[in-house]
Coordinates of C-alpha atoms and ligand atoms in Angstrom, one line a residue:
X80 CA -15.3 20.3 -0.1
X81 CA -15.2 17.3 2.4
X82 CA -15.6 14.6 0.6
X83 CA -12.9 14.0 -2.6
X84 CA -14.7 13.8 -6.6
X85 CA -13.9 9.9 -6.6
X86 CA -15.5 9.8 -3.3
X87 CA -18.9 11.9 -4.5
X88 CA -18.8 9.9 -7.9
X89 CA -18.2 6.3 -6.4
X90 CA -21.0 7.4 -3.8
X91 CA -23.5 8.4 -6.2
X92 CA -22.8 5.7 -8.9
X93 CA -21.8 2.9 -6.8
X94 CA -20.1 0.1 -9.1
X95 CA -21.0 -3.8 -8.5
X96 CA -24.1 -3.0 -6.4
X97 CA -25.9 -6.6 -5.4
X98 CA -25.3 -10.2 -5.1
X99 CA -23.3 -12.0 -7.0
X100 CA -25.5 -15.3 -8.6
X101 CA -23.5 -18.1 -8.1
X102 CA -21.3 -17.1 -5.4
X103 CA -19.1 -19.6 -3.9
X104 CA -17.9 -16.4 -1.2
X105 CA -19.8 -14.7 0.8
X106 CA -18.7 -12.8 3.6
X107 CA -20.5 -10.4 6.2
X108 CA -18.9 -7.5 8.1
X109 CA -20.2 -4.8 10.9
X110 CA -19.3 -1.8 12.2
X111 CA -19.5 -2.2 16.1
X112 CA -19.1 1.6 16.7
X113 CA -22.0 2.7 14.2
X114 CA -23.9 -0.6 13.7
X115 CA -23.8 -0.4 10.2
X116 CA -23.1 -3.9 7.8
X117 CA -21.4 -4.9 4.8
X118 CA -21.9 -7.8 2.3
X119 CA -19.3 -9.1 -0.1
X120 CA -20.3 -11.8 -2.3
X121 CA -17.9 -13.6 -4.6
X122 CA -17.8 -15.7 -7.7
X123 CA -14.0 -16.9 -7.5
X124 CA -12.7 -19.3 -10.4
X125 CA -8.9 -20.7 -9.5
X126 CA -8.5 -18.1 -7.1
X127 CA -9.3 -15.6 -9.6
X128 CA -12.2 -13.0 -8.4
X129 CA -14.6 -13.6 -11.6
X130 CA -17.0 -11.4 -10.1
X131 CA -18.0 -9.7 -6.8
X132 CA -21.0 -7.2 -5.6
X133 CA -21.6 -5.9 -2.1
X134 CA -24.7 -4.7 0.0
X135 CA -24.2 -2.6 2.7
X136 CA -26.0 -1.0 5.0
X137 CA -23.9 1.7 5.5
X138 CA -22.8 5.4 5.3
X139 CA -22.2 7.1 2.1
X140 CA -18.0 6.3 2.7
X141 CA -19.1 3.0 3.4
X142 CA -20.6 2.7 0.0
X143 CA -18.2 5.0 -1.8
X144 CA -15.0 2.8 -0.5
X145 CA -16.7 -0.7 -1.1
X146 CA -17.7 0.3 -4.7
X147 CA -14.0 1.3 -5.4
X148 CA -12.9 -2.2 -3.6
X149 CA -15.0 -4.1 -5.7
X150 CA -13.1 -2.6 -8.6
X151 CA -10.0 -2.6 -7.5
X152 CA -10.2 -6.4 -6.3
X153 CA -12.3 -8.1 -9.7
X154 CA -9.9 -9.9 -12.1
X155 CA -7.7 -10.1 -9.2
X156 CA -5.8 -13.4 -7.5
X157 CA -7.4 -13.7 -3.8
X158 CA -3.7 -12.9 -2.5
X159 CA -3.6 -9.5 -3.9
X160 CA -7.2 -9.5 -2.7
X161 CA -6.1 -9.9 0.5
X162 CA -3.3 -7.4 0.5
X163 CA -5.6 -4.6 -0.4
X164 CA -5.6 -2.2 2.4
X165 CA -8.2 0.0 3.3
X166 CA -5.7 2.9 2.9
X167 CA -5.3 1.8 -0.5
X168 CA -9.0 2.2 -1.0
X169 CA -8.8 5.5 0.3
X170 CA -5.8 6.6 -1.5
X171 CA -7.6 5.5 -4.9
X172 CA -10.6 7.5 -4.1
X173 CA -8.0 10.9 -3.1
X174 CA -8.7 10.0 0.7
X175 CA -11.6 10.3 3.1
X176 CA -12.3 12.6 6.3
X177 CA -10.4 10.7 9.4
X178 CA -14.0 10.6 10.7
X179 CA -14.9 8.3 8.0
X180 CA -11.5 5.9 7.8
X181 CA -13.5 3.5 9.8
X182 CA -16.1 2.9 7.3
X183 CA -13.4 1.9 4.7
X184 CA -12.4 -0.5 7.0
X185 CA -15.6 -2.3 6.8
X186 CA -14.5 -2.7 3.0
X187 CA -11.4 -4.3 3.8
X188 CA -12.5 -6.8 6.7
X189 CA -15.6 -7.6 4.0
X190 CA -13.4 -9.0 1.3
X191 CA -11.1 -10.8 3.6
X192 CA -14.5 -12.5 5.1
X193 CA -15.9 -13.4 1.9
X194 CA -12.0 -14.9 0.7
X195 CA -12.6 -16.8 4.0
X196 CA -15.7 -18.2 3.5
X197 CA -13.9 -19.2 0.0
X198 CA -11.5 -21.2 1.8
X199 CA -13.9 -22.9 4.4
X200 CA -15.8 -24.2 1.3
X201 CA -12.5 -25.9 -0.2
X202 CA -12.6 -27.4 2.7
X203 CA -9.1 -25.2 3.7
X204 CA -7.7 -23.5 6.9
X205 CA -8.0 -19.6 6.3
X206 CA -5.6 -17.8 8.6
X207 CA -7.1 -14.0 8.8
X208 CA -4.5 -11.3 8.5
X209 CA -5.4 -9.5 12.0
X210 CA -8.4 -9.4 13.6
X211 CA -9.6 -5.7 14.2
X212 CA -10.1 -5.7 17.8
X213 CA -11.6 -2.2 17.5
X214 CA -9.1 0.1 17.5
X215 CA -5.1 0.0 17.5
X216 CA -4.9 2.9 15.0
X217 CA -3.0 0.8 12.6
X218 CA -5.8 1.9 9.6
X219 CA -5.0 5.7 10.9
X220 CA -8.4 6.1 12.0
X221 CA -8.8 8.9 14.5
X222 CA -9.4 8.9 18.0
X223 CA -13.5 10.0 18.5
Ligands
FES516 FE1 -20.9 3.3 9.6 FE2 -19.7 4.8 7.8 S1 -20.7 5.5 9.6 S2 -19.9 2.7 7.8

């Protein structure tokens, strides 16, 4: 089977589907190799993650890893937020094809846009943790 139990189950019963009401971040995300887009929207209290809900247009790993984000990331301080890698996100779903690494990535670079958005409205300097320049292999995607 390609694709792990988690992965099927998170794909087919996506968790925290939507828009959050309310949300004071909001962040957008694409995909510049297959086009596709994410949407993380945020209701953060004290730097808390009260709620969050993404829309994606995206592949079924796409939707599969940003349901598990969402999980992984509510109740959670922004700074452990932000530490979430995308390989975390794949570990907690038992791991993806390499194919489909990228799409978790859109996950990851999500969150961190909506946390930034969070900090532009406090009126705060957000420094990103590295900009994804395409490809440096860092996330372990493989070469197509
Ligand atoms: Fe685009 Fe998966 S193929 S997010």
């Amino acid at each position: 089977m390609l694709y792990s139990e988690k992965v099927m189950d998170h794909f087919s019963n996506p968790r925290n589907v939507g828009e959050v009401e309310n949300a004071n971040a909001v962040g957008q995300v694409g995909n510049a190799k297959c086009g596709d887009i994410m949407q993380m929207s945020m209701r953060i209290e004290d730097d808390i993650i009260q709620d969050v809900k993404f829309k994606t247009f995206g592949c079924g790993a796409a939707i599969a890893t940003s349901s598990m984000a969402t999980e992984l990331v509510k109740g959670k301080h922004i700074d452990e937020a932000l530490a979430l890698t995308n390989k975390a996100v794949m570990d907690a779903l038992d791991g993806l094809p390499p194919v489909k690494v990228h799409c978790s990535v859109l996950a990851e670079e999500a969150i961190e846009a909506a946390i930034a958005d969070y900090y532009k409205r406090q009126g705060k300097e957000f420094t990103p943790k590295k900009a994804c320049g395409g490809c440096c292999h860092d996330c372990h995607q493989e070469a197509e």
